[in-house]
Amino acid sequence: MEELNPPQSATAEHELSNGISKLTLKEQKKLKRTPEPKLKPLQRSLELDPDAGNFLLPHDERYDNLDRLSESYRDILEGVGENPEREGLLDTPKRAARALLYFTKGYEEDASEIMRSALFDENHDDMVIVKDINIFSLCEHHLVPFYGTCSIGYLPNKKVVGISKLARVVETFSRRLQVQERLTKQIAHAITEALEPSGVGVIVKCTHMCMVMRGVEKPGSSTITSVMLGEFRNNPKSREEFLNLIKN
Ligand SMILES: [Zn+2]
């Protein structure tokens, strides 16, 4: 993700500064106040790339960063106006750093590997559904949690996977910095890649604390994203069966 981000945002900023120089002072001021619209299309296409944020880092390599991460949390404490030396906060930087590494442990896990470890040849072609798998993730825009559930359905095409592996794949992708749309896609893509099923449906329903806590959304409201592939996209009957089964 770090490799992807700088060139993209650098280009966008370049375009933005070029644009400003041609505008009147009044327009410049207006643009400076609201630069987001110019950046959005680029950021959006990056967010929705199913491969963004999809890389692996060894466990040891991540924990080598612990000291640097703790230092950063110390800066954050000072940044919000706190005193990192007061008793209650003395161990907070290290504790928070460890917690963050745990919350993002999905970077240590390979979803394709997890799927491959429990593939079976089966002459089973009825719909397989796992519903309400818990999700705890971090929104990559605010580094604030979003949480909820994921339901998965697929129509096997000679291959099936151990049910628990579907939950593991959800866990792997959600324990990374995420946007809900991409998370949903990545789960669907991992299943498609490993099982080559006739159809896949993934529905994710989450509450975003960055919205709720800032009052953008009412507490209790949730965001639903879905990806339907193959039979689930093309055949209304299969899609309806899936939607009915996850409802009850
Ligand atoms: Zn957010």
Short mmCIF file of C-alpha atoms in Angstrom, two decimals, residues 20-199:
data_model
loop_
_atom_site.label_atom_id
_atom_site.label_comp_id
_atom_site.label_asym_id
_atom_site.label_seq_id
_atom_site.Cartn_x
_atom_site.Cartn_y
_atom_site.Cartn_z
CA ILE A 20 -5.00 26.75 -8.46
CA SER A 21 -2.44 28.96 -10.22
CA LYS A 22 -4.88 29.66 -13.04
CA LEU A 23 -7.76 30.72 -10.78
CA THR A 24 -8.69 34.09 -9.29
CA LEU A 25 -7.86 34.76 -5.65
CA LYS A 26 -11.47 34.24 -4.62
CA GLU A 27 -11.62 30.93 -6.44
CA GLN A 28 -8.29 29.89 -4.98
CA LYS A 29 -9.58 30.49 -1.47
CA LYS A 30 -12.68 28.46 -2.22
CA LEU A 31 -10.60 25.63 -3.66
CA LYS A 32 -8.22 25.63 -0.71
CA ARG A 33 -11.14 25.21 1.64
CA THR A 34 -12.54 22.27 -0.30
CA PRO A 35 -9.75 20.41 -2.07
CA GLU A 36 -11.34 16.98 -1.52
CA PRO A 37 -13.56 16.76 -4.61
CA LYS A 38 -10.49 16.94 -6.89
CA LEU A 39 -8.78 14.08 -5.06
CA LYS A 40 -11.76 11.83 -4.65
CA PRO A 41 -11.90 9.93 -7.96
CA LEU A 42 -8.25 8.91 -7.63
CA GLN A 43 -8.60 7.89 -4.02
CA ARG A 44 -11.75 5.98 -4.78
CA SER A 45 -10.25 3.90 -7.56
CA LEU A 46 -7.37 3.06 -5.25
CA GLU A 47 -9.68 2.07 -2.42
CA LEU A 48 -11.69 -0.23 -4.60
CA ASP A 49 -8.67 -2.03 -6.02
CA PRO A 50 -9.04 -5.53 -4.52
CA ASP A 51 -5.25 -5.85 -4.40
CA ALA A 52 -4.65 -2.63 -2.44
CA GLY A 53 -3.39 -3.48 1.04
CA ASN A 54 -3.13 -7.11 -0.02
CA PHE A 55 0.45 -7.97 0.87
CA LEU A 56 2.23 -10.11 3.42
CA LEU A 57 4.68 -9.13 6.14
CA PRO A 58 6.41 -11.67 8.38
CA HIS A 59 5.38 -11.54 12.06
CA ASP A 60 8.94 -10.81 13.27
CA GLU A 61 9.40 -8.00 10.81
CA ARG A 62 6.22 -6.31 12.02
CA TYR A 63 7.20 -6.60 15.68
CA ASP A 64 10.64 -5.13 14.86
CA ASN A 65 8.68 -1.88 14.48
CA LEU A 66 7.36 -1.99 18.03
CA ASP A 67 9.70 0.69 19.42
CA ARG A 68 9.07 3.07 16.55
CA LEU A 69 5.34 2.54 16.86
CA SER A 70 5.47 3.16 20.64
CA GLU A 71 7.36 6.43 20.02
CA SER A 72 4.64 7.47 17.59
CA TYR A 73 1.96 6.78 20.21
CA ARG A 74 3.91 8.95 22.65
CA ASP A 75 3.77 11.75 20.09
CA ILE A 76 0.06 11.19 19.70
CA LEU A 77 -0.45 11.52 23.46
CA GLU A 78 1.44 14.81 23.41
CA GLY A 79 -0.38 15.81 20.27
CA VAL A 80 -3.78 15.58 21.93
CA GLY A 81 -2.47 17.66 24.85
CA GLU A 82 -1.83 14.84 27.30
CA ASN A 83 1.21 14.29 29.49
CA PRO A 84 2.78 10.93 28.53
CA GLU A 85 4.71 10.99 31.83
CA ARG A 86 1.67 10.80 34.05
CA GLU A 87 1.19 7.50 35.78
CA GLY A 88 -1.84 6.21 33.92
CA LEU A 89 -0.20 6.79 30.55
CA LEU A 90 3.33 5.52 31.21
CA ASP A 91 2.80 2.14 29.55
CA THR A 92 0.15 3.29 27.10
CA PRO A 93 2.43 3.85 24.06
CA LYS A 94 3.82 0.32 24.18
CA ARG A 95 0.42 -1.18 24.99
CA ALA A 96 -1.28 0.72 22.16
CA ALA A 97 1.49 -0.27 19.73
CA ARG A 98 1.05 -3.96 20.59
CA ALA A 99 -2.72 -3.64 20.27
CA LEU A 100 -2.43 -2.02 16.84
CA LEU A 101 -0.12 -4.78 15.61
CA TYR A 102 -2.69 -7.30 16.82
CA PHE A 103 -5.59 -5.43 15.18
CA THR A 104 -3.68 -5.59 11.89
CA LYS A 105 -2.39 -9.16 12.15
CA GLY A 106 -4.12 -9.95 8.85
CA TYR A 107 -0.97 -8.66 7.11
CA GLU A 108 0.80 -11.78 8.42
CA GLU A 109 -1.70 -14.19 6.90
CA ASP A 110 -2.11 -15.40 3.33
CA ALA A 111 -5.77 -15.89 2.42
CA SER A 112 -5.02 -18.11 -0.61
CA GLU A 113 -2.82 -20.32 1.56
CA ILE A 114 -5.62 -20.65 4.14
CA MET A 115 -8.12 -21.65 1.44
CA ARG A 116 -5.69 -24.11 -0.20
CA SER A 117 -5.09 -25.85 3.15
CA ALA A 118 -8.61 -27.28 3.29
CA LEU A 119 -9.88 -27.85 -0.24
CA PHE A 120 -11.86 -31.00 -0.98
CA ASP A 121 -13.15 -32.55 -4.18
CA GLU A 122 -16.84 -33.15 -3.69
CA ASN A 123 -19.73 -33.94 -5.96
CA HIS A 124 -21.81 -31.42 -4.08
CA ASP A 125 -23.52 -28.68 -6.00
CA ASP A 126 -26.01 -27.30 -3.49
CA MET A 127 -25.54 -23.87 -2.08
CA VAL A 128 -23.18 -23.56 0.89
CA ILE A 129 -23.86 -20.72 3.29
CA VAL A 130 -22.03 -19.40 6.34
CA LYS A 131 -23.76 -16.49 7.95
CA ASP A 132 -22.99 -13.86 10.56
CA ILE A 133 -19.22 -14.25 10.76
CA ASN A 134 -17.99 -11.53 13.12
CA ILE A 135 -15.91 -8.72 11.70
CA PHE A 136 -13.66 -6.34 13.62
CA SER A 137 -11.71 -4.04 11.36
CA LEU A 138 -10.10 -0.60 11.21
CA CYS A 139 -11.22 2.05 8.75
CA GLU A 140 -8.15 3.14 6.81
CA HIS A 141 -9.29 6.76 6.67
CA HIS A 142 -9.56 7.38 10.42
CA LEU A 143 -7.90 4.31 11.98
CA VAL A 144 -11.07 3.86 13.97
CA PRO A 145 -12.89 0.51 14.28
CA PHE A 146 -15.75 -0.69 12.19
CA TYR A 147 -17.44 -3.93 13.14
CA GLY A 148 -20.33 -6.14 12.16
CA THR A 149 -20.94 -9.38 10.33
CA CYS A 150 -20.25 -11.08 7.04
CA SER A 151 -22.38 -13.71 5.32
CA ILE A 152 -21.02 -15.85 2.53
CA GLY A 153 -22.68 -18.16 0.06
CA TYR A 154 -21.31 -20.14 -2.83
CA LEU A 155 -22.42 -22.70 -5.37
CA PRO A 156 -19.72 -25.39 -5.49
CA ASN A 157 -18.31 -26.55 -8.77
CA LYS A 158 -16.64 -29.86 -7.72
CA LYS A 159 -14.57 -28.13 -5.01
CA VAL A 160 -15.57 -27.24 -1.45
CA VAL A 161 -13.61 -25.74 1.42
CA GLY A 162 -13.69 -26.44 5.17
CA ILE A 163 -16.31 -24.09 6.63
CA SER A 164 -13.97 -22.69 9.27
CA LYS A 165 -11.61 -21.52 6.52
CA LEU A 166 -14.24 -19.09 5.25
CA ALA A 167 -14.28 -17.46 8.69
CA ARG A 168 -10.46 -17.40 8.68
CA VAL A 169 -10.42 -15.62 5.32
CA VAL A 170 -12.85 -13.02 6.64
CA GLU A 171 -10.60 -12.57 9.68
CA THR A 172 -7.47 -12.25 7.54
CA PHE A 173 -8.84 -9.46 5.39
CA SER A 174 -10.66 -7.63 8.17
CA ARG A 175 -7.57 -7.50 10.43
CA ARG A 176 -5.98 -4.97 8.11
CA LEU A 177 -6.61 -1.30 7.41
CA GLN A 178 -9.73 -1.43 5.31
CA VAL A 179 -12.62 0.15 3.54
CA GLN A 180 -15.76 -1.97 3.68
CA GLU A 181 -16.22 -2.12 -0.10
CA ARG A 182 -12.73 -3.50 -0.65
CA LEU A 183 -13.02 -5.94 2.25
CA THR A 184 -16.18 -7.38 0.68
CA LYS A 185 -14.47 -7.71 -2.70
CA GLN A 186 -11.33 -9.31 -1.31
CA ILE A 187 -13.36 -12.01 0.46
CA ALA A 188 -15.31 -12.75 -2.73
CA HIS A 189 -12.16 -12.80 -4.85
CA ALA A 190 -10.31 -15.17 -2.49
CA ILE A 191 -13.21 -17.64 -2.60
CA THR A 192 -13.52 -17.38 -6.37
CA GLU A 193 -9.80 -17.91 -6.86
CA ALA A 194 -9.58 -21.00 -4.63
CA LEU A 195 -12.88 -22.75 -5.41
CA GLU A 196 -13.78 -21.63 -8.93
CA PRO A 197 -17.42 -21.96 -7.88
CA SER A 198 -20.45 -21.38 -10.12
CA GLY A 199 -21.41 -18.43 -7.98
#
